[in-house]
XYZ file of C-alpha atoms in Angstrom:
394
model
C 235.802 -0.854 -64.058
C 238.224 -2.595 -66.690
C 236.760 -4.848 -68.879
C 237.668 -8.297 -68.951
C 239.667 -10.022 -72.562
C 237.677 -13.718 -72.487
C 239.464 -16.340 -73.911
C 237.105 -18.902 -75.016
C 237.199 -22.797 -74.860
C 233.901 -24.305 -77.366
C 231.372 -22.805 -78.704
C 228.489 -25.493 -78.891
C 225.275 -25.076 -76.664
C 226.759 -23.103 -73.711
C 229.281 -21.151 -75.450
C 226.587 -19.798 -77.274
C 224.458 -18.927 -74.894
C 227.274 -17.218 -73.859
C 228.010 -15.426 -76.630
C 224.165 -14.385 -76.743
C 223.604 -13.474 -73.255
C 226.895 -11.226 -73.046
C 226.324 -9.223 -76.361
C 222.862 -8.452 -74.743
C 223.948 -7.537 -71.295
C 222.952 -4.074 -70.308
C 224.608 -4.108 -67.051
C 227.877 -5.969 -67.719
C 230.583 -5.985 -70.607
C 233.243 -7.695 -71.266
C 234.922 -8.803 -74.875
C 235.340 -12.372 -76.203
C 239.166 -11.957 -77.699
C 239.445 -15.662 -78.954
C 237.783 -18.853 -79.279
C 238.839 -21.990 -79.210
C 237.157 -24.914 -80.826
C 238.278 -28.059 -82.966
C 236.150 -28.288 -85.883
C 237.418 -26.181 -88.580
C 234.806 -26.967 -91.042
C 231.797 -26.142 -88.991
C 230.015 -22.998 -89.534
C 230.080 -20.380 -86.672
C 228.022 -16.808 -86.009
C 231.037 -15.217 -85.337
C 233.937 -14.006 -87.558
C 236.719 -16.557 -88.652
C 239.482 -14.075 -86.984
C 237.839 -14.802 -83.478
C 238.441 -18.335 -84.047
C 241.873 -20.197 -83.052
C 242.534 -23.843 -83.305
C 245.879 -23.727 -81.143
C 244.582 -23.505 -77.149
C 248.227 -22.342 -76.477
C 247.102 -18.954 -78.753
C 244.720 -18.643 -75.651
C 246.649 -19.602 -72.687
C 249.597 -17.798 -73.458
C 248.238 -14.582 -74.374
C 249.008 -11.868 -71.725
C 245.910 -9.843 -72.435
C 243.499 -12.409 -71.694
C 242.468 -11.534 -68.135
C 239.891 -15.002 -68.340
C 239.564 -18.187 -69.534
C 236.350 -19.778 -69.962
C 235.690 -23.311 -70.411
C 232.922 -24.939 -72.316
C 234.067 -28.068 -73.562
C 232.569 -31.391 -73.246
C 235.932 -33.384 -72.663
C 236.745 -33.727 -68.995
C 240.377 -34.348 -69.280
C 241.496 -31.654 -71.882
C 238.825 -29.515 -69.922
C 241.429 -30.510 -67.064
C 244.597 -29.747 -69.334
C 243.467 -26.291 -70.413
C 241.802 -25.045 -66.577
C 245.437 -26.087 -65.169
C 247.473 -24.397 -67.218
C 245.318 -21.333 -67.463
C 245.545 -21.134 -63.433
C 249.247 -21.819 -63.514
C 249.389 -19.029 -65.746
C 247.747 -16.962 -63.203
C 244.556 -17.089 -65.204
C 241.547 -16.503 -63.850
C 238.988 -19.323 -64.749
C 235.061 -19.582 -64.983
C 234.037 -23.400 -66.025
C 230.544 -25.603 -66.521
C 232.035 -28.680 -66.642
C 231.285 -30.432 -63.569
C 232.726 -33.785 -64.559
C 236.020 -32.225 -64.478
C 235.763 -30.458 -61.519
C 234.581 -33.371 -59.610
C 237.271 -35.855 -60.929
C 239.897 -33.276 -59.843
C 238.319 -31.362 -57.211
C 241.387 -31.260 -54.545
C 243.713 -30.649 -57.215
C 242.336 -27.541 -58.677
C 241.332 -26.978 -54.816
C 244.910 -26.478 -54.233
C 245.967 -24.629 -57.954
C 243.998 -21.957 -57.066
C 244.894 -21.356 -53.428
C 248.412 -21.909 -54.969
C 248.127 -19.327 -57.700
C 245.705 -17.023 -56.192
C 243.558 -16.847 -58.740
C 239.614 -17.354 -59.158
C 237.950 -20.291 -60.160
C 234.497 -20.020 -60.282
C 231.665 -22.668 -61.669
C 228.203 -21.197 -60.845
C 227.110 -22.900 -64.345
C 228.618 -26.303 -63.142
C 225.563 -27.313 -60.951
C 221.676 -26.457 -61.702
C 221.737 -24.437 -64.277
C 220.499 -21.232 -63.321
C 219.896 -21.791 -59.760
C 222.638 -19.988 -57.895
C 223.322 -22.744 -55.647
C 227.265 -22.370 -55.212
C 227.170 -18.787 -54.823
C 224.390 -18.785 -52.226
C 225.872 -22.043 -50.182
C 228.985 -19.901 -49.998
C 227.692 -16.482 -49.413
C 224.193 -16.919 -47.800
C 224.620 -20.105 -46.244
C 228.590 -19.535 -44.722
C 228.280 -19.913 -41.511
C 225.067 -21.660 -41.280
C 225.122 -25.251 -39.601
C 223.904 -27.387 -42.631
C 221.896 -30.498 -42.203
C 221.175 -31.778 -45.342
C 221.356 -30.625 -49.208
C 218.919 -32.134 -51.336
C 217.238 -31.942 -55.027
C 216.829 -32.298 -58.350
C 220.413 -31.225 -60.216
C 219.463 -32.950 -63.553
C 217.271 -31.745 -66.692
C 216.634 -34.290 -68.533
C 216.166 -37.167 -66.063
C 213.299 -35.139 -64.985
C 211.907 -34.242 -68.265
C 211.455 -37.481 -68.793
C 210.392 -38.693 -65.275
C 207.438 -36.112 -66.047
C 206.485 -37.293 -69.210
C 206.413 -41.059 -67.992
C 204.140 -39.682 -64.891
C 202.047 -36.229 -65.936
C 201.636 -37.940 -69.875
C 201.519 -41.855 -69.271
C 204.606 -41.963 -71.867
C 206.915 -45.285 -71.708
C 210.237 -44.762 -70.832
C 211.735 -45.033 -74.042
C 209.278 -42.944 -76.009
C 209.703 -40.305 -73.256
C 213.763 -40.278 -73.498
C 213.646 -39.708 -77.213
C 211.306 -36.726 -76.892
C 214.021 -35.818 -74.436
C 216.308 -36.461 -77.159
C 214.403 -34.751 -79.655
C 214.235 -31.997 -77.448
C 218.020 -31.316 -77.666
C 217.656 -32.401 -73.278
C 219.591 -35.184 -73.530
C 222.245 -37.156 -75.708
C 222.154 -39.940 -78.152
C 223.500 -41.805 -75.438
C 221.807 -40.508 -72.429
C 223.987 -42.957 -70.042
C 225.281 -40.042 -68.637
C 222.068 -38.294 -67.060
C 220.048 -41.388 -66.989
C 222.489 -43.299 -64.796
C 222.982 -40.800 -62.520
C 226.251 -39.842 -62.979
C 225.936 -36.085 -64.125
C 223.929 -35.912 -60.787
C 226.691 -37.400 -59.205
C 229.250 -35.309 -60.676
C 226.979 -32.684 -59.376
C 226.347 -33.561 -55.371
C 230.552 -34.066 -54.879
C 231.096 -30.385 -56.101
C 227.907 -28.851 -53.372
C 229.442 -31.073 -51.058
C 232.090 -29.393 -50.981
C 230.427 -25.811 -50.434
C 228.116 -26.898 -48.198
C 229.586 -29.195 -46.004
C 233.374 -28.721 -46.723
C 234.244 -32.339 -47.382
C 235.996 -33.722 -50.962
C 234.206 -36.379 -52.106
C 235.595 -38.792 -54.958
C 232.790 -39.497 -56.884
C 233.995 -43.567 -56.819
C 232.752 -43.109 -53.214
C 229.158 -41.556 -53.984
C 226.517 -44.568 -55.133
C 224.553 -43.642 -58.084
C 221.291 -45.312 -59.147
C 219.614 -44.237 -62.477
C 216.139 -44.307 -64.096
C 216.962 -46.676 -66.908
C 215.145 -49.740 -65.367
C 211.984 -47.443 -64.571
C 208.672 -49.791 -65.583
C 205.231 -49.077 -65.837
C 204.734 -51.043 -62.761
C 207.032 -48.821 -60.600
C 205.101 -45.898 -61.895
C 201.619 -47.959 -61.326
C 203.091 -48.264 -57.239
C 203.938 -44.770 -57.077
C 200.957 -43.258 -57.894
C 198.725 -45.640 -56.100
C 200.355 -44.129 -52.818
C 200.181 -40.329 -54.160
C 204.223 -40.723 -55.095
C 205.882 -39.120 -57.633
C 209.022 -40.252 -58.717
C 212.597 -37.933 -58.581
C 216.152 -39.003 -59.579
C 217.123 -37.069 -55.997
C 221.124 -36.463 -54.632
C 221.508 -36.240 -51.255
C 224.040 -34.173 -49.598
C 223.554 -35.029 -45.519
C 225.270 -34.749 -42.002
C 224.073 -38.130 -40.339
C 226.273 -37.812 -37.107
C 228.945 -34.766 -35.864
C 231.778 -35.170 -38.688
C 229.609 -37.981 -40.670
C 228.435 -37.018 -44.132
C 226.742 -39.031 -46.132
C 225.790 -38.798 -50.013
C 224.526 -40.612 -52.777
C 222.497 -40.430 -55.886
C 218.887 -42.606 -56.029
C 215.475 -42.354 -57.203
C 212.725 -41.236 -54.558
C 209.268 -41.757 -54.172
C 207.855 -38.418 -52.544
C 204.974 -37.276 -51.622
C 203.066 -33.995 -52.438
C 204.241 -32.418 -48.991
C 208.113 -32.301 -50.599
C 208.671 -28.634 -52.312
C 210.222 -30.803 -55.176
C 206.937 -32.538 -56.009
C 205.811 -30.051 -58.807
C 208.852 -29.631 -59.853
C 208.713 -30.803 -63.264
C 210.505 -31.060 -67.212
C 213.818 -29.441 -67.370
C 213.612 -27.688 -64.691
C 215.763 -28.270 -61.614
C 215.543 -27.420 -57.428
C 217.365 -27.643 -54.773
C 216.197 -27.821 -50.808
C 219.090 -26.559 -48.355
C 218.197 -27.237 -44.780
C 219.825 -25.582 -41.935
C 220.027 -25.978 -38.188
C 218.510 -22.639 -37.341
C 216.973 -21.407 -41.145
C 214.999 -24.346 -41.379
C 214.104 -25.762 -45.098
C 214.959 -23.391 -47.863
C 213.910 -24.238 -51.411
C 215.478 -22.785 -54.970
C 213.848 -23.699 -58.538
C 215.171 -22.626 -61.939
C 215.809 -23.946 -65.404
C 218.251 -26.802 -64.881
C 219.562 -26.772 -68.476
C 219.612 -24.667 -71.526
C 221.763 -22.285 -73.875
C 220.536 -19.211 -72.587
C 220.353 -19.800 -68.731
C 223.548 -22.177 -68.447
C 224.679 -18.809 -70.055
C 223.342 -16.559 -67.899
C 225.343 -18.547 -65.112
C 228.653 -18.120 -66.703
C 228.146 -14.438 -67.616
C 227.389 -14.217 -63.400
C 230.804 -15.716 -62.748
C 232.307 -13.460 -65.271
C 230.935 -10.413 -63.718
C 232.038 -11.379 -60.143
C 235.534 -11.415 -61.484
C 235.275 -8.213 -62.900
C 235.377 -7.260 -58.541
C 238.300 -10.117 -57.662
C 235.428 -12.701 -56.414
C 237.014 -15.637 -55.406
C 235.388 -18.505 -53.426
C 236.131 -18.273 -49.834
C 235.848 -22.035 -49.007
C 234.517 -21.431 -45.124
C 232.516 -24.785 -45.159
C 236.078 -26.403 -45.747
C 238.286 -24.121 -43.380
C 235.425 -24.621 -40.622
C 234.330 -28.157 -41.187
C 237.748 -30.100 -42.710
C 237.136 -32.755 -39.979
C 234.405 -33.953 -41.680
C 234.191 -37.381 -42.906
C 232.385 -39.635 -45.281
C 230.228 -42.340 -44.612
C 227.715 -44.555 -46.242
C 226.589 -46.178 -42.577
C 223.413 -45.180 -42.637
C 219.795 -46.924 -42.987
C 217.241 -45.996 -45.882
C 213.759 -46.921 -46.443
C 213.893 -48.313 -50.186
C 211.268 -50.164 -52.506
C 213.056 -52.929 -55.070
C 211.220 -54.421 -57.599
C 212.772 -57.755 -58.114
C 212.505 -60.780 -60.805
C 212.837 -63.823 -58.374
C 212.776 -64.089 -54.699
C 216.147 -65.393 -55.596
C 217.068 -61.314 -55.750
C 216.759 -61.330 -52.078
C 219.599 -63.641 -51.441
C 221.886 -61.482 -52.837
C 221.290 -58.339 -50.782
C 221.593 -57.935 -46.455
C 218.486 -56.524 -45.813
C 218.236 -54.748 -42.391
C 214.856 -55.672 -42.304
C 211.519 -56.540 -45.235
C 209.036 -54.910 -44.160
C 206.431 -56.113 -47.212
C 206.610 -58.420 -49.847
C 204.324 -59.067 -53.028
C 204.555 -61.465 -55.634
C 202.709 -62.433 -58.583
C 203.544 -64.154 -62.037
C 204.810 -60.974 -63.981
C 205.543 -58.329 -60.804
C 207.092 -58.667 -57.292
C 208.817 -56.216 -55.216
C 209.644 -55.733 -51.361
C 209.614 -52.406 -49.446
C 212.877 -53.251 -46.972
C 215.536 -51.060 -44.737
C 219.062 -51.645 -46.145
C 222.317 -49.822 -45.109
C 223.687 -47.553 -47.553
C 227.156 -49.337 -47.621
C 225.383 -52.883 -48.258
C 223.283 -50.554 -51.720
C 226.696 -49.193 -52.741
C 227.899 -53.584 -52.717
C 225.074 -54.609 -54.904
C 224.657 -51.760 -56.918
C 226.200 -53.666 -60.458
C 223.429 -56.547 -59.127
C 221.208 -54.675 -59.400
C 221.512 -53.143 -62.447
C 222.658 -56.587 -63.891
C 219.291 -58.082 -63.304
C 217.265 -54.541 -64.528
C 216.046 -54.489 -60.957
C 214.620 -51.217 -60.061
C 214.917 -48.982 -56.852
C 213.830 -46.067 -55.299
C 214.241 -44.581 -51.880
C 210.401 -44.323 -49.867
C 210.858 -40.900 -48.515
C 208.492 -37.619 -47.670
């Protein structure tokens, strides 16, 4: 078996882990020719002659047989996985804002080049999810795609629930924690989630989603009182994506807090860790857990993508060959629970139908049915006004 030359894009967190995991390995080898980073006055673990500061030193080299990217910036994470596949690089990436921002592009580069891009590391961390929705799950009839694809909103979703914590106190032991950022928009919001559910929809159902198109509601507005309702009806609270075939060639998908109840395999799911449910016609309900973030098993996930190069692995895309009809749709109905400031809230949103209302001086919320599409509208209301809501589900 030849061993792979790695070419190298950041060494922070993953790139680390990386760098651990690999020079650990007892069943796989491969050798890290040259990093890229941008900081040359940063101290490193590894020798200064492994470092380069010119990407081109990377992507032109003929003896690098793979270029990894670990880099936080989506659009020079773009720059450097085009060019590598253009250069008939192969290409193993974690960066699943890129990849969802330019997912039919890089779609097409690689059937184009006919090279491998792989991004096991992009979405849950160590969970295998892409590799088993396109190997296990191939020619399975999917109905729906569910979890939890984000760390830190849960780490901190458990230590509001399991520790009584406020929201804020529990994001900075998040913070502290090295879980999330100084400026936790990202996870908290929903987006990385986001980012997340457009790339499985694409292996599970074969559609490309822009992630404009996919509604995202965060945790940010959480209150003791929404925790207070949840628990009073045996809830827990989850920052859930849904991935979901509503009607024959109708896919939906968005990104909202749940309330669910103990019966859901995602209920003791809890901290950092992440799982996914895939549910198919004839399987039934499957259900994956792992560490959702991480140095060492973000890592672990890259190393796996490395090693399935090392046999010409490429992603077969079936979902998308069998199911390229498909379409997406927000037009369907959801159960949700909005905690509101005024009954002037309710004038701004089309409610299918309120099934409860309660009001007093200092909390009021409604349990209603709302269309998806009419959510996706209001959604900057909503977060104008620091009205929270959740989805009532199982």
């Amino acid at each position: 078996m030849k061993i792979l030359n790695i070419g190298l894009f950041g060494f922070g967190c993953v790139g680390q882990g990386l760098y651990y995991v690999l020079n650990h390995s007892t069943g796989f080898k491969a050798n890290i020719k040259k990093i890229g980073v941008k900081n040359r006055d940063k101290k490193r673990i590894v020798s200064a002659e492994m470092l380069t500061y010119d990407k081109y030193e990377i992507l032109n080299d003929p003896e690098i047989d793979v270029v990894v990217e670990l880099i936080d910036d989506a659009t020079e994470a773009f720059d450097i996985v085009k060019t590598a596949i253009r250069n008939g690089k192969h290409v193993v990436t974690a960066n699943k804002k890129m990849l969802a921002l330019h997912l039919k592009e890089l779609f097409d580069l690689q059937e184009k080049h006919q090279v491998s891009l792989l991004y096991e590391a992009s979405a849950c961390g160590s969970i295998p999810i892409i590799r088993t929705l396109e190997e296990y799950f191939d020619n399975e009839n999917l109905v729906k795609v569910s979890g939890i694809f984000n760390g830190t909103t849960n780490y901190i979703l458990t230590k509001t629930i399991e520790e009584k914590l406020s929201y804020p106190l529990a994001l900075k032991q998040a913070q502290d924690a090295g879980f999330a950022e100084s400026d936790p928009t990202n996870d908290v919001e929903g987006f990385d989630a986001k980012f997340k559910t457009a790339i499985l929809a694409l292996h599970a159902f074969g559609i490309i989603i822009e992630p404009k198109e996919i509604i995202n509601i965060g945790i940010s507005e959480l209150s003791e009182f929404d925790i207070n309702f949840a628990a009073e009806k045996s809830y827990k609270i989850k920052l859930l994506p849904v991935i979901e075939k509503i009607a024959e060639h109708q896919i939906t998908a968005y990104v909202i807090p749940h309330f669910i109840s103990k019966k859901n395999n995602l209920y003791k799911v809890e901290n950092e860790f992440n799982g996914v449910i895939v549910e198919g016609e004839f399987s039934g309900e499957q259900f994956f857990q792992g560490r959702g973030a991480g140095s060492h098993p973000t890592g672990s996930a890259v190393l796996s993508d490395i090693s399935a190069l090392s046999y010409q692995y490429r992603y077969s895309f079936k979902k998308h060959e069998q199911n390229g009809s498909n379409l997406f749709t927000r037009k369907v109905n959801l159960k949700i629970y909005l905690r509101i400031q005024t009954k002037e809230d309710l004038a701004q949103i089309n409610f299918i139908e309120i099934l409860s209302e309660y009001y007093s001086e200092d909390y009021s919320y409604v349990l209603a049915m709302i269309n998806l599409e009419e959510l996706f509208l209001v959604q900057n209301y909503l977060k104008e006004k620091s009205l929270f809501c959740a989805v009532v589900g199982e």
